[in-house]
Tab-separated table of C-alpha atoms in Angstrom:
chain	number	residue	atom	x	y	z
T	1	UNK	CA	124.483	21.010	-74.443
T	2	UNK	CA	128.101	20.342	-75.326
T	3	UNK	CA	130.741	22.466	-73.606
T	4	UNK	CA	132.250	23.109	-77.056
T	5	UNK	CA	129.148	25.153	-77.925
T	6	UNK	CA	129.390	27.470	-74.913
T	7	UNK	CA	131.357	30.362	-76.479
T	8	UNK	CA	129.025	30.616	-79.479
T	9	UNK	CA	125.922	30.236	-77.323
T	10	UNK	CA	127.331	32.880	-74.990
T	11	UNK	CA	127.833	35.351	-77.842
T	12	UNK	CA	124.418	34.683	-79.353
T	13	UNK	CA	122.708	35.313	-76.026
T	14	UNK	CA	124.009	38.906	-75.868
T	15	UNK	CA	123.923	39.668	-79.600
T	16	UNK	CA	122.071	42.961	-80.309
T	17	UNK	CA	120.665	43.017	-76.755
T	18	UNK	CA	121.246	45.511	-73.922
T	19	UNK	CA	122.878	43.887	-70.925
T	20	UNK	CA	125.492	44.500	-68.255
T	21	UNK	CA	127.995	42.237	-70.001
T	22	UNK	CA	127.463	43.952	-73.363
T	23	UNK	CA	128.015	47.322	-71.671
T	24	UNK	CA	131.214	46.104	-70.004
T	25	UNK	CA	132.633	45.236	-73.424
T	26	UNK	CA	131.319	48.505	-74.858
T	27	UNK	CA	133.061	50.873	-72.408
T	28	UNK	CA	136.706	50.133	-73.355
T	29	UNK	CA	135.839	50.290	-77.065
T	30	UNK	CA	134.270	53.719	-76.567
T	31	UNK	CA	137.343	54.874	-74.673
T	32	UNK	CA	139.604	53.812	-77.541
T	33	UNK	CA	137.335	55.584	-80.045
T	34	UNK	CA	137.329	58.689	-77.844
T	35	UNK	CA	141.127	58.689	-77.799
T	36	UNK	CA	141.439	58.414	-81.578
T	37	UNK	CA	138.697	61.014	-82.031
T	38	UNK	CA	140.932	63.782	-80.709
T	39	UNK	CA	143.755	63.018	-83.124
T	40	UNK	CA	144.101	65.355	-86.129
T	41	UNK	CA	143.559	63.960	-89.617
T	42	UNK	CA	147.255	64.241	-90.473
T	43	UNK	CA	147.931	61.643	-87.767
T	44	UNK	CA	144.799	59.537	-88.213
T	45	UNK	CA	145.343	58.979	-91.931
T	46	UNK	CA	148.860	57.465	-91.803
T	47	UNK	CA	147.936	55.497	-88.684
T	48	UNK	CA	144.901	54.015	-90.416
T	49	UNK	CA	146.971	53.302	-93.522
T	50	UNK	CA	149.435	51.248	-91.506
T	51	UNK	CA	146.657	49.339	-89.754
T	52	UNK	CA	144.964	48.655	-93.081
T	53	UNK	CA	147.998	46.718	-94.270
T	54	UNK	CA	147.289	44.129	-91.573
T	55	UNK	CA	144.634	42.724	-93.929
T	56	UNK	CA	147.497	41.432	-96.078
T	57	UNK	CA	148.533	39.105	-93.258
T	58	UNK	CA	145.505	36.953	-94.097
T	59	UNK	CA	146.597	34.690	-96.953
T	60	UNK	CA	143.087	34.118	-98.308
T	61	UNK	CA	142.270	37.851	-98.474
T	62	UNK	CA	145.606	38.569	-100.119
T	63	UNK	CA	145.049	35.817	-102.679
T	64	UNK	CA	141.472	36.910	-103.443
T	65	UNK	CA	142.525	40.537	-103.827
T	66	UNK	CA	145.297	39.724	-106.287
T	67	UNK	CA	143.038	37.376	-108.278
T	68	UNK	CA	140.316	40.011	-108.572
T	69	UNK	CA	142.767	42.730	-109.557
T	70	UNK	CA	144.479	40.549	-112.168
T	71	UNK	CA	141.067	39.782	-113.647
T	72	UNK	CA	140.076	43.468	-113.829
T	73	UNK	CA	143.546	44.601	-114.999
T	74	UNK	CA	145.057	41.778	-117.074
T	75	UNK	CA	147.770	44.113	-118.355
T	76	UNK	CA	149.129	44.989	-114.906
T	77	UNK	CA	152.435	43.536	-113.751
T	78	UNK	CA	152.562	41.587	-110.489
T	79	UNK	CA	154.357	44.529	-108.889
T	80	UNK	CA	151.594	46.926	-109.973
T	81	UNK	CA	148.879	44.547	-108.734
T	82	UNK	CA	150.491	44.308	-105.310
T	83	UNK	CA	150.832	48.090	-105.089
T	84	UNK	CA	147.149	48.647	-105.861
T	85	UNK	CA	146.171	45.922	-103.371
T	86	UNK	CA	148.185	47.639	-100.629
T	87	UNK	CA	146.487	50.950	-101.419
T	88	UNK	CA	143.098	49.222	-101.405
T	89	UNK	CA	143.716	47.781	-97.929
T	90	UNK	CA	144.713	51.231	-96.696
T	91	UNK	CA	141.469	52.555	-98.169
T	92	UNK	CA	139.503	49.957	-96.187
T	93	UNK	CA	141.000	51.250	-92.957
T	94	UNK	CA	140.285	54.845	-93.918
T	95	UNK	CA	136.647	53.906	-94.556
T	96	UNK	CA	136.410	52.623	-90.981
T	97	UNK	CA	137.964	55.827	-89.633
T	98	UNK	CA	135.512	57.901	-91.660
T	99	UNK	CA	132.532	55.956	-90.353
T	100	UNK	CA	133.541	55.913	-86.689
T	101	UNK	CA	135.479	59.142	-86.181
T	102	UNK	CA	135.396	61.593	-89.078
T	103	UNK	CA	131.684	61.482	-89.906
T	104	UNK	CA	130.654	62.611	-86.402
T	105	UNK	CA	133.496	65.160	-86.364
T	106	UNK	CA	132.513	66.845	-89.626
T	107	UNK	CA	128.734	66.949	-89.220
T	108	UNK	CA	128.547	70.624	-88.314
T	109	UNK	CA	131.121	71.767	-90.882
T	110	UNK	CA	130.431	69.390	-93.742
T	111	UNK	CA	130.748	72.090	-96.403
T	112	UNK	CA	134.436	72.325	-95.536
T	113	UNK	CA	134.960	68.653	-96.352
T	114	UNK	CA	132.354	67.542	-98.913
T	115	UNK	CA	132.466	68.829	-102.477
T	116	UNK	CA	130.313	67.920	-105.477
T	117	UNK	CA	131.252	67.322	-109.085
T	118	UNK	CA	130.010	69.796	-111.663
T	119	UNK	CA	126.216	69.988	-111.519
T	120	UNK	CA	126.002	67.047	-109.094
T	121	UNK	CA	124.511	68.880	-106.118
T	122	UNK	CA	121.643	70.288	-108.200
T	123	UNK	CA	121.064	66.929	-109.848
T	124	UNK	CA	120.897	65.131	-106.508
T	125	UNK	CA	118.486	67.701	-105.092
T	126	UNK	CA	116.195	67.088	-108.065
T	127	UNK	CA	115.537	63.559	-106.785
T	128	UNK	CA	114.124	64.762	-103.474
T	129	UNK	CA	110.684	63.258	-102.722
T	130	UNK	CA	110.889	61.046	-105.823
T	131	UNK	CA	111.575	57.694	-104.185
T	132	UNK	CA	115.027	57.435	-105.754
T	133	UNK	CA	117.259	54.377	-105.493
T	134	UNK	CA	120.955	55.183	-105.163
T	135	UNK	CA	123.482	52.456	-105.842
T	136	UNK	CA	126.978	52.519	-104.375
T	137	UNK	CA	129.887	50.133	-104.436
T	138	UNK	CA	132.393	49.637	-101.653
T	139	UNK	CA	134.387	52.285	-103.406
T	140	UNK	CA	135.889	55.529	-102.142
T	141	UNK	CA	134.198	57.010	-99.092
T	142	UNK	CA	130.733	55.462	-99.148
T	143	UNK	CA	130.229	56.961	-95.679
T	144	UNK	CA	130.427	60.548	-96.922
T	145	UNK	CA	128.652	59.707	-100.163
T	146	UNK	CA	125.605	58.661	-98.172
T	147	UNK	CA	125.997	61.543	-95.742
T	148	UNK	CA	125.835	63.992	-98.646
T	149	UNK	CA	122.386	62.651	-99.548
T	150	UNK	CA	121.279	63.252	-95.977
T	151	UNK	CA	122.365	66.873	-95.782
T	152	UNK	CA	120.718	67.563	-99.158
T	153	UNK	CA	117.395	66.417	-97.701
T	154	UNK	CA	116.931	63.167	-99.625
T	155	UNK	CA	116.234	61.170	-96.418
T	156	UNK	CA	118.401	58.182	-97.395
T	157	UNK	CA	118.228	54.789	-95.710
T	158	UNK	CA	120.936	52.131	-95.817
T	159	UNK	CA	120.732	48.419	-95.071
T	160	UNK	CA	123.570	47.573	-92.697
T	161	UNK	CA	124.772	44.675	-90.615
T	162	UNK	CA	125.072	46.308	-87.204
T	163	UNK	CA	127.778	45.444	-84.656
T	164	UNK	CA	126.834	42.574	-82.377
T	165	UNK	CA	127.234	44.866	-79.380
T	166	UNK	CA	123.896	46.610	-78.781
T	167	UNK	CA	125.447	49.842	-77.511
T	168	UNK	CA	127.847	50.225	-80.450
T	169	UNK	CA	124.941	49.657	-82.838
T	170	UNK	CA	122.870	52.241	-80.982
T	171	UNK	CA	125.651	54.824	-81.279
T	172	UNK	CA	126.019	54.098	-84.991
T	173	UNK	CA	122.314	54.561	-85.679
T	174	UNK	CA	121.980	57.722	-83.589
T	175	UNK	CA	125.065	59.421	-85.045
T	176	UNK	CA	123.840	59.010	-88.588
T	177	UNK	CA	120.195	59.865	-88.033
T	178	UNK	CA	120.677	62.844	-85.724
T	179	UNK	CA	123.726	64.311	-87.420
T	180	UNK	CA	123.319	63.499	-91.091
T	181	UNK	CA	119.650	62.599	-91.528
T	182	UNK	CA	120.591	59.069	-92.563
T	183	UNK	CA	118.544	56.087	-91.418
T	184	UNK	CA	120.071	52.664	-90.862
T	185	UNK	CA	117.911	49.683	-91.782
T	186	UNK	CA	118.734	46.229	-90.459
T	187	UNK	CA	119.104	43.590	-93.149
T	188	UNK	CA	116.299	41.482	-91.738
T	189	UNK	CA	113.072	42.762	-93.274
T	190	UNK	CA	114.960	45.381	-95.319
T	191	UNK	CA	112.907	44.876	-98.485
T	192	UNK	CA	109.631	45.618	-96.678
T	193	UNK	CA	111.110	48.813	-95.278
T	194	UNK	CA	112.426	49.760	-98.721
T	195	UNK	CA	108.953	49.372	-100.216
T	196	UNK	CA	107.458	51.576	-97.517
T	197	UNK	CA	110.052	54.298	-98.066
T	198	UNK	CA	109.714	54.299	-101.840
T	199	UNK	CA	105.953	54.690	-101.521
T	200	UNK	CA	106.591	57.710	-99.265
T	201	UNK	CA	108.967	59.278	-101.807
T	202	UNK	CA	112.059	58.747	-99.662
T	203	UNK	CA	115.427	57.516	-100.915
T	204	UNK	CA	117.162	54.218	-100.375
T	205	UNK	CA	120.828	53.371	-100.881
T	206	UNK	CA	122.015	49.896	-101.792
T	207	UNK	CA	125.289	48.216	-102.721
T	208	UNK	CA	125.341	46.000	-105.791
T	209	UNK	CA	128.942	44.790	-105.581
T	210	UNK	CA	128.707	42.189	-102.807
T	211	UNK	CA	128.214	38.476	-103.303
T	212	UNK	CA	124.553	37.521	-102.858
T	213	UNK	CA	123.531	34.258	-101.192
T	214	UNK	CA	119.743	34.057	-101.435
T	215	UNK	CA	118.453	33.276	-104.937
T	216	UNK	CA	121.023	35.461	-106.708
T	217	UNK	CA	121.064	36.389	-110.346
T	218	UNK	CA	124.445	36.073	-112.062
T	219	UNK	CA	125.594	39.301	-113.718
T	220	UNK	CA	129.005	39.995	-115.312
T	221	UNK	CA	131.295	41.889	-112.953
T	222	UNK	CA	134.521	42.869	-114.702
T	223	UNK	CA	133.677	40.238	-117.300
T	224	UNK	CA	133.089	37.298	-114.947
T	225	UNK	CA	129.689	36.183	-113.660
T	226	UNK	CA	129.038	37.202	-110.049
T	227	UNK	CA	126.114	36.344	-107.749
T	228	UNK	CA	124.110	39.551	-107.442
T	229	UNK	CA	121.134	40.603	-105.309
T	230	UNK	CA	117.931	41.109	-107.319
T	231	UNK	CA	116.112	43.487	-104.962
T	232	UNK	CA	117.529	46.796	-106.211
T	233	UNK	CA	116.510	46.220	-109.819
T	234	UNK	CA	113.216	44.531	-108.953
T	235	UNK	CA	112.100	47.442	-106.750
T	236	UNK	CA	113.109	50.041	-109.341
T	237	UNK	CA	111.121	48.259	-112.036
T	238	UNK	CA	108.077	47.635	-109.849
T	239	UNK	CA	107.802	51.256	-108.649
T	240	UNK	CA	109.215	53.020	-111.708
T	241	UNK	CA	111.906	54.518	-109.489
T	242	UNK	CA	114.936	56.389	-110.800
T	243	UNK	CA	118.234	54.571	-110.244
T	244	UNK	CA	121.360	56.651	-109.710
T	245	UNK	CA	124.923	55.474	-109.411
T	246	UNK	CA	126.645	57.282	-106.525
T	247	UNK	CA	130.296	57.436	-105.548
T	248	UNK	CA	132.473	59.681	-103.410
T	249	UNK	CA	136.196	59.951	-104.080
T	250	UNK	CA	138.638	60.568	-101.272
T	251	UNK	CA	141.329	63.225	-101.715
T	252	UNK	CA	144.694	61.438	-101.336
T	253	UNK	CA	146.240	64.230	-99.284
T	254	UNK	CA	143.568	65.906	-97.169
T	255	UNK	CA	140.181	65.331	-95.565
T	256	UNK	CA	138.095	66.337	-98.561
T	257	UNK	CA	135.598	64.208	-100.427
T	258	UNK	CA	134.001	64.774	-103.815
T	259	UNK	CA	130.590	63.295	-104.596
T	260	UNK	CA	129.639	62.206	-108.111
T	261	UNK	CA	126.577	60.557	-109.600
T	262	UNK	CA	125.275	59.102	-112.843
T	263	UNK	CA	121.670	58.469	-113.749
T	264	UNK	CA	121.298	54.828	-114.709
T	265	UNK	CA	117.520	54.797	-115.063
T	266	UNK	CA	115.135	57.736	-115.026
T	267	UNK	CA	111.785	57.432	-113.291
T	268	UNK	CA	109.055	56.050	-115.485
T	269	UNK	CA	106.119	53.673	-115.640
T	270	UNK	CA	106.265	50.457	-113.660
T	271	UNK	CA	107.609	47.402	-115.477
T	272	UNK	CA	107.535	43.690	-114.850
T	273	UNK	CA	110.427	42.597	-112.680
T	274	UNK	CA	111.003	39.539	-114.832
T	275	UNK	CA	114.351	37.840	-115.364
T	276	UNK	CA	115.219	39.781	-118.510
T	277	UNK	CA	114.369	43.245	-117.160
T	278	UNK	CA	116.136	42.627	-113.847
T	279	UNK	CA	119.204	41.288	-115.654
T	280	UNK	CA	119.426	44.256	-118.005
T	281	UNK	CA	119.058	46.854	-115.256
T	282	UNK	CA	121.645	45.156	-113.052
T	283	UNK	CA	123.975	44.982	-116.037
T	284	UNK	CA	123.639	48.761	-116.440
T	285	UNK	CA	124.294	49.240	-112.714
T	286	UNK	CA	127.428	47.112	-112.834
T	287	UNK	CA	128.670	48.918	-115.932
T	288	UNK	CA	128.305	52.277	-114.185
T	289	UNK	CA	130.203	51.141	-111.098
T	290	UNK	CA	132.907	49.370	-113.104
T	291	UNK	CA	133.744	52.485	-115.115
T	292	UNK	CA	134.419	54.483	-111.975
T	293	UNK	CA	136.344	51.745	-110.174
T	294	UNK	CA	138.641	51.247	-113.168
T	295	UNK	CA	139.651	54.904	-112.907
T	296	UNK	CA	140.487	54.706	-109.181
T	297	UNK	CA	141.124	51.029	-108.331
T	298	UNK	CA	143.131	51.952	-105.234
T	299	UNK	CA	139.900	53.078	-103.527
T	300	UNK	CA	137.956	49.848	-104.125
T	301	UNK	CA	137.443	46.819	-101.853
T	302	UNK	CA	139.230	44.083	-103.820
T	303	UNK	CA	139.617	41.579	-100.974
T	304	UNK	CA	135.904	40.715	-100.922
T	305	UNK	CA	135.402	37.322	-102.613
T	306	UNK	CA	132.956	38.501	-105.273
T	307	UNK	CA	133.114	35.276	-107.298
T	308	UNK	CA	132.838	32.731	-104.487
T	309	UNK	CA	129.296	31.648	-105.372
T	310	UNK	CA	129.136	30.094	-108.815
T	311	UNK	CA	126.260	29.296	-111.215
T	312	UNK	CA	124.986	25.729	-111.094
T	313	UNK	CA	126.033	25.022	-114.663
T	314	UNK	CA	129.653	25.824	-113.748
T	315	UNK	CA	129.534	23.552	-110.726
T	316	UNK	CA	128.169	20.688	-112.802
T	317	UNK	CA	130.888	20.809	-115.457
């Protein structure tokens, strides 16, 4: 084995596995998290906002973010685009703070921090035990959007790429399941677990706004084709599951979050998950998410390269 491969081989050996070395790396991270956990929100928020701007130091992320924003908002000036991109990067950092620090902090007093749009709480409760599929984007506080489903008894499960460190992943899983009633599903074998949950009447939560790599279907996203995962639409069609768009907007001044939803597809008889049906349902999902993002672009993840994977016919021209 070449010496040049040692660092990668070293990391792979301890990836997602309990070990002394993994624990040694875990302890200082937990100490840092513990320190930030005692800070009040009025300090955490501006601190996170400053740290979020570090994303702009990466030229590729900055370029991708501006390209995506200019595509979604062709009428915006360059100054306006840069302002929204800065706000978006600050939102990314706040999402991390919400996941690591604020979600555990607010578990016991969630009613003080999570609100619902008009009629939304009752509507969400109506999907309990119905095997509902909720679709989020990386928009607003997806952490508290999912948590709201948990406290309402919908038993949601999310696919997530866990931290490489076993102990950090363990903490993440336990905090969500024990505190919020949210289950984390690893990406490997996620579809099989989704099928099992839908058959049991439990809810699943997916994101339809990330670039898909494995046999994607290309769906317009802000008017430009984007590689999209098929599984959400295929499962909904196969099981006749309701599909609900879900988003949670962050209050710009205080630690309050408002959950909204929109029914994209009501439950009904099973349908063939053929190319046309999958395409049409994903188009409806994208349309739902786009409408909300356009109203609050500062809370969306614009630096993700949504258009990196292109259709074959584009590559061949």
